[in-house]
PDB file of C-alpha atoms in Angstrom:
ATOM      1  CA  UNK A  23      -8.642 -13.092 -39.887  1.00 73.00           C
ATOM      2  CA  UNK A  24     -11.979 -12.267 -41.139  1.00 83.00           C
ATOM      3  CA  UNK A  25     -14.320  -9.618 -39.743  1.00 88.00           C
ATOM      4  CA  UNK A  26     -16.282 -12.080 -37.901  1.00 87.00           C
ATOM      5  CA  UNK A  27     -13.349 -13.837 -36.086  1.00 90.00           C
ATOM      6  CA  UNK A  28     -12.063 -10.354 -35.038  1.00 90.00           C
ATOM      7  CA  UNK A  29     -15.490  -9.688 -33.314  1.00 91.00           C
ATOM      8  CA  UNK A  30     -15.234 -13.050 -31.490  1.00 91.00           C
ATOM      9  CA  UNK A  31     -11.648 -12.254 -30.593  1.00 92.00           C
ATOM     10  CA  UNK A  32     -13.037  -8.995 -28.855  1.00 89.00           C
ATOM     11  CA  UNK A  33     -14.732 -11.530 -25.759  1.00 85.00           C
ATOM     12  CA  UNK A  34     -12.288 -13.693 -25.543  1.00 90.00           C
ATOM     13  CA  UNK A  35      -9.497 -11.214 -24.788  1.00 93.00           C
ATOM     14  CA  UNK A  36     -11.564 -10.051 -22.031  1.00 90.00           C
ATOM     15  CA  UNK A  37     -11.394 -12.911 -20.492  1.00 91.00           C
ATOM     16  CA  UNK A  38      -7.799 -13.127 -21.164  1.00 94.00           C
ATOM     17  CA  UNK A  39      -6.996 -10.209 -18.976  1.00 95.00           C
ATOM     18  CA  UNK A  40      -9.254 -10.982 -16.490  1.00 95.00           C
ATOM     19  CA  UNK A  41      -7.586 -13.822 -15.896  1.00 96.00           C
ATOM     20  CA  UNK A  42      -3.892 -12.554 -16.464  1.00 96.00           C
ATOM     21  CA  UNK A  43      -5.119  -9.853 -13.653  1.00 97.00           C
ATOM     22  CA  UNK A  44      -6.201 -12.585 -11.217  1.00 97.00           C
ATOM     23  CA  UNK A  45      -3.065 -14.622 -11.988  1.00 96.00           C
ATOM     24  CA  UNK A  46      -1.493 -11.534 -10.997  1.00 96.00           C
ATOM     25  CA  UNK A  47      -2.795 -10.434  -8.174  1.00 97.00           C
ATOM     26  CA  UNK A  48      -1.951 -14.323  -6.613  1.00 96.00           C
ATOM     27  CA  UNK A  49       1.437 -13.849  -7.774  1.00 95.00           C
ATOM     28  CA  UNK A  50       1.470 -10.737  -5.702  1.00 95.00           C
ATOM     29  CA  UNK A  51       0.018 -12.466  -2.702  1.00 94.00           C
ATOM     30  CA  UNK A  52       2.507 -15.065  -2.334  1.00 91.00           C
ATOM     31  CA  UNK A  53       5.493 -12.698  -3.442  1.00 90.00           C
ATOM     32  CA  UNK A  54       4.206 -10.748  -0.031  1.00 89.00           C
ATOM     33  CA  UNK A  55       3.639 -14.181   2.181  1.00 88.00           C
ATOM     34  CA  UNK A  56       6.871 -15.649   1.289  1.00 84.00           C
ATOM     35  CA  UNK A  57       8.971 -11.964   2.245  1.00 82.00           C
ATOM     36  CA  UNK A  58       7.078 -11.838   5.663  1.00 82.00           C
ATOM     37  CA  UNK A  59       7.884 -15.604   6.055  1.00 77.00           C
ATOM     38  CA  UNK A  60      11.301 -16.714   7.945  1.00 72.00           C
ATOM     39  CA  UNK A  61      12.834 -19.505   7.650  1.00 72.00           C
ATOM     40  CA  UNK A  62      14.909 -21.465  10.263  1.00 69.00           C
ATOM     41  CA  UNK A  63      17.028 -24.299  10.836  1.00 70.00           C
ATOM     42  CA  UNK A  64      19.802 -25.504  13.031  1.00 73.00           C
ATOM     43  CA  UNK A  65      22.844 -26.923  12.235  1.00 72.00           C
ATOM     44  CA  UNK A  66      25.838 -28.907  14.439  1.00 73.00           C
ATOM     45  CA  UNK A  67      29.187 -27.462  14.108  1.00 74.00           C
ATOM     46  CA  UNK A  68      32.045 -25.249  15.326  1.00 69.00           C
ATOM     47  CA  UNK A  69      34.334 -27.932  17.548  1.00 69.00           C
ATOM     48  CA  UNK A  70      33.425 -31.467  16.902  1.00 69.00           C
ATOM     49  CA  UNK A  71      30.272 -30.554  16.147  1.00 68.00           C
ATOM     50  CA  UNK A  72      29.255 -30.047  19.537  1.00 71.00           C
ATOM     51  CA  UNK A  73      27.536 -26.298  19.178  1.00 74.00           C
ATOM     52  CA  UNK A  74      24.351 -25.411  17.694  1.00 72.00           C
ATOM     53  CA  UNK A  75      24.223 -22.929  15.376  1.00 70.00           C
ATOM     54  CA  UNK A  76      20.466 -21.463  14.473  1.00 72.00           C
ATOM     55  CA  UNK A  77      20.366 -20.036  10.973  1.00 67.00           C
ATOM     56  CA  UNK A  78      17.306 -17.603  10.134  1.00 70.00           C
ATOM     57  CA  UNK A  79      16.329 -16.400   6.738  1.00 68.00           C
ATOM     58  CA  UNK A  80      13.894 -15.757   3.631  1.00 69.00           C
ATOM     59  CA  UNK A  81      13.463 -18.196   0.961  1.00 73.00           C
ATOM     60  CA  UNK A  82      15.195 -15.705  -1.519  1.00 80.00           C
ATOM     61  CA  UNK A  83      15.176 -18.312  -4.449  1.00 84.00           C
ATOM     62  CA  UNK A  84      11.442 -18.942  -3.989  1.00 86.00           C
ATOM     63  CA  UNK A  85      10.813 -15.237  -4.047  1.00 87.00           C
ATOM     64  CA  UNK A  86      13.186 -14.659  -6.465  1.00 91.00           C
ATOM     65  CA  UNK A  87      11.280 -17.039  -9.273  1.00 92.00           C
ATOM     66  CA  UNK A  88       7.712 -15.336  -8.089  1.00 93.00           C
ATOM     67  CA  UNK A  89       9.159 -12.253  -9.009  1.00 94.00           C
ATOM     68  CA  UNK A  90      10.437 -13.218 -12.524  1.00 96.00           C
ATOM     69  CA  UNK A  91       6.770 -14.513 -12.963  1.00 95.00           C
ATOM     70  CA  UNK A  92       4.955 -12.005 -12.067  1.00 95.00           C
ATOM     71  CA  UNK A  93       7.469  -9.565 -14.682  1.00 96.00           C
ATOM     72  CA  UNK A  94       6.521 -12.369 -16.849  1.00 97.00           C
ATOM     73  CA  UNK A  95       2.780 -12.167 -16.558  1.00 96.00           C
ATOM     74  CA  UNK A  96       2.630  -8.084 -15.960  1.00 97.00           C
ATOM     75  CA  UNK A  97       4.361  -8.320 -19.718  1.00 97.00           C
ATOM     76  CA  UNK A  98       1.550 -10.515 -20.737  1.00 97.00           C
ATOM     77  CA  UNK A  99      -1.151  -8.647 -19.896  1.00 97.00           C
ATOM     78  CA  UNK A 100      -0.023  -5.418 -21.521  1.00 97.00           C
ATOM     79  CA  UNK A 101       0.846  -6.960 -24.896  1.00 97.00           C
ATOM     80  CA  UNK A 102      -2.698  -8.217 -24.010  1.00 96.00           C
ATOM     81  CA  UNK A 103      -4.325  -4.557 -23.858  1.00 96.00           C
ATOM     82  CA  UNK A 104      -2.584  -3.823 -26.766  1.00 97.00           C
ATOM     83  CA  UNK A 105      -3.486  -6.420 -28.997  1.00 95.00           C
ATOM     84  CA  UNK A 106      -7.126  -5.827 -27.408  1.00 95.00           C
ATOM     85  CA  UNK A 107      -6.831  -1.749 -28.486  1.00 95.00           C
ATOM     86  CA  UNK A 108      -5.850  -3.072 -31.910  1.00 95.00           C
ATOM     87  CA  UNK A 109      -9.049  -5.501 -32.135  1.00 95.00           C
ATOM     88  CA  UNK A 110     -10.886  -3.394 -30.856  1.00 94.00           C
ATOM     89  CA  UNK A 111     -10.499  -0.475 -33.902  1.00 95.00           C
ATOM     90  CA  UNK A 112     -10.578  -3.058 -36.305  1.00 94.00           C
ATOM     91  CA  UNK A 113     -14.296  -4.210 -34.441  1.00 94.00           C
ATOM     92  CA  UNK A 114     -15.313  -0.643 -34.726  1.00 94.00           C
ATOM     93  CA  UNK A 115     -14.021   0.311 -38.428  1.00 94.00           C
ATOM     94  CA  UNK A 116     -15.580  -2.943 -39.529  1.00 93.00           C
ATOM     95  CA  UNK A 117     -19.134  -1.739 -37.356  1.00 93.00           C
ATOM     96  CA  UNK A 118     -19.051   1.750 -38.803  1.00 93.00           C
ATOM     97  CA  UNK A 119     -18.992   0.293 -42.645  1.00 92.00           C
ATOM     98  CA  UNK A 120     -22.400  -1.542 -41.660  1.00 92.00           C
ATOM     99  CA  UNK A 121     -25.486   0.180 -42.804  1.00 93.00           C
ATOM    100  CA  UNK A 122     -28.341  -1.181 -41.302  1.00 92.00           C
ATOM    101  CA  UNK A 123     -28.002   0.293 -37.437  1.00 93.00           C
ATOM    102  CA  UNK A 124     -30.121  -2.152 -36.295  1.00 94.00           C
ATOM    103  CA  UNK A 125     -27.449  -4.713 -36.711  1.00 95.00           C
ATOM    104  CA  UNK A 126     -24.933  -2.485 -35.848  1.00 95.00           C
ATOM    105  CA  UNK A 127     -26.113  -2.105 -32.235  1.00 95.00           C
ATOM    106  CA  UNK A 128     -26.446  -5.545 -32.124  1.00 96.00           C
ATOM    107  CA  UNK A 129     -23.508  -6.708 -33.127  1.00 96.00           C
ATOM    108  CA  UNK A 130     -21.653  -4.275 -30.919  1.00 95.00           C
ATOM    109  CA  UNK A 131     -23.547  -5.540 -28.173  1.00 95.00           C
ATOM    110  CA  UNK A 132     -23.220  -8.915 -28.409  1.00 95.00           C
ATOM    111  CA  UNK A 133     -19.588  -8.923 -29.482  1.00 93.00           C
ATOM    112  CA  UNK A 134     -18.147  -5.782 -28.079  1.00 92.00           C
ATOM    113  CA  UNK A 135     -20.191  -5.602 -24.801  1.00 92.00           C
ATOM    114  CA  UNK A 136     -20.424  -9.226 -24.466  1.00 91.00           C
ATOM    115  CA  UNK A 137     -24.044  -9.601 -23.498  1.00 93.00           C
ATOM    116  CA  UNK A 138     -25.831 -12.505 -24.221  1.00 95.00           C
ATOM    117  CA  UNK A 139     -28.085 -12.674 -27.019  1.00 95.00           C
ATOM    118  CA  UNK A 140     -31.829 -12.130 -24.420  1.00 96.00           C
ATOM    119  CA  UNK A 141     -29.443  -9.791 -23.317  1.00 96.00           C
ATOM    120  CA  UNK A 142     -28.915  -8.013 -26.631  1.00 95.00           C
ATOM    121  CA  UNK A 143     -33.097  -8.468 -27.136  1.00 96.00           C
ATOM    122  CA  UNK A 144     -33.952  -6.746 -24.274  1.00 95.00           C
ATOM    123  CA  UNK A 145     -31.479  -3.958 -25.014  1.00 95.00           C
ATOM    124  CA  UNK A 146     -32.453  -3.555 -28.432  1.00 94.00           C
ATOM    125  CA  UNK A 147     -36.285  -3.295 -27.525  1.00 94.00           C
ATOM    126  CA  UNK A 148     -35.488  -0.512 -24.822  1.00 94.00           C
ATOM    127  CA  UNK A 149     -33.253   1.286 -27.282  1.00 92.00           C
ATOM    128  CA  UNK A 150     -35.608   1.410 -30.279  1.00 90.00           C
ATOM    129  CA  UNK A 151     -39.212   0.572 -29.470  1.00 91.00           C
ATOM    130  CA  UNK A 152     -39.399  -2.393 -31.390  1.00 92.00           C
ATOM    131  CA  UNK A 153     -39.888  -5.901 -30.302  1.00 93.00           C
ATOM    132  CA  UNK A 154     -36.887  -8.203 -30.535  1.00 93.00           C
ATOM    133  CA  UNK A 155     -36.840 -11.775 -29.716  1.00 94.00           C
ATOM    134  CA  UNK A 156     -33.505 -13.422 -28.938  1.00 95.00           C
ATOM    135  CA  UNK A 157     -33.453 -16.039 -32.017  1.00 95.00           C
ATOM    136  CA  UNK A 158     -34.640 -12.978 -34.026  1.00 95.00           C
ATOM    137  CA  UNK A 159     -31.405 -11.033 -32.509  1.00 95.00           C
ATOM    138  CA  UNK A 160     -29.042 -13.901 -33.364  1.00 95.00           C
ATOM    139  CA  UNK A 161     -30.218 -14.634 -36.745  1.00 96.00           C
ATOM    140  CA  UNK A 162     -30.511 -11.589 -38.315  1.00 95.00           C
ATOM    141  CA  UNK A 163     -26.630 -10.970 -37.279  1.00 95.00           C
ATOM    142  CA  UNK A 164     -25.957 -14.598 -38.208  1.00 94.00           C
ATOM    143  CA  UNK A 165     -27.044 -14.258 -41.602  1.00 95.00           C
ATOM    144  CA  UNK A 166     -25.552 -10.588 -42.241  1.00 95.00           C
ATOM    145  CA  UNK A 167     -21.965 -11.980 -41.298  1.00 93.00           C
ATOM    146  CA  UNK A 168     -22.476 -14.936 -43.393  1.00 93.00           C
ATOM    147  CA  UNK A 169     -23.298 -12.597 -46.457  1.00 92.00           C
ATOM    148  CA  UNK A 170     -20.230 -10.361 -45.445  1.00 89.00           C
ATOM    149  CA  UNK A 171     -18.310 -13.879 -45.986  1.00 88.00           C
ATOM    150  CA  UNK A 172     -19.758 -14.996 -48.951  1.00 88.00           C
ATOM    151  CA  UNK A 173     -18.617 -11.676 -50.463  1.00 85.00           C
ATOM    152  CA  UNK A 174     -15.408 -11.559 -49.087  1.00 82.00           C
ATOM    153  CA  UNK A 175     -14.820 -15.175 -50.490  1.00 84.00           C
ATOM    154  CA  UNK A 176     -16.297 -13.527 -54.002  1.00 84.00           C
ATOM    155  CA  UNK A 177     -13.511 -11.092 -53.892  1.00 73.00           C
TER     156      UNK A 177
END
């Protein structure tokens, strides 16, 4: 994986969790709606069939597979977090061995923070004084991973 698909990979597995959290969380819900629900049905029987017999339960099978899920996807999202810690200190050894801070901070916050590249701009302008325009932002860090790439495919 190069150093530019690893800072790609840091967004994306944000959105990974957020959505193994929301998955989750529903998981949860209907774990908790199908405990408090009863079920009920009567059947004929007993002497000829003549009686009536009410049976009342909990769907345990239902609940049972929810459950196994939910281990499932709680599982999921923690090999998630891990594989996200591990990105995320190959994101910042790779940042640290860039010189220019400039595209450091940039690069951090469009990758790591996951703002947008106006985003990044605006940031950038606050942060240093300078003026930044959003093409500016996204070219400049553009062309310094494609140089990182040419080198690497030098090597």
């Amino acid at each position: 994986m190069t150093e530019k698909e690893n800072l790609e990979r840091c967004g994306d597995i944000d959105v990974l969790i957020k959505d193994l959290e929301r998955r989750i969380e529903k998981t949860e819900q209907e774990i908790a709606e199908l405990s408090e629900k009863v079920v009920a049905d009567c059947v004929r029987g007993g002497s000829g069939g003549t009686r009536l017999y009410r049976l009342e339960g909990t769907q345990d099978t239902t609940i049972e597979k929810r459950r196994k899920l939910l281990e499932e996807r709680i599982n999921k999202l923690n090999e998630t977090k891990l594989e996200k810690e591990i990105i995320l200190n190959r994101a910042y050894t790779f940042l640290d061995t860039v010189r220019s801070t400039e595209i450091r901070m940039m690069l951090q916050h469009f990758y790591i923070d996951n703002l947008s590249w106006y985003k990044v701009a605006i940031k950038m302008e606050k942060e240093t004084g300078k003026s930044y325009s959003k093409a500016q932002c996204q070219m400049r860090c553009t062309r310094f991973l494609k140089n990182i790439e040419e080198k690497a495919k030098k090597n």
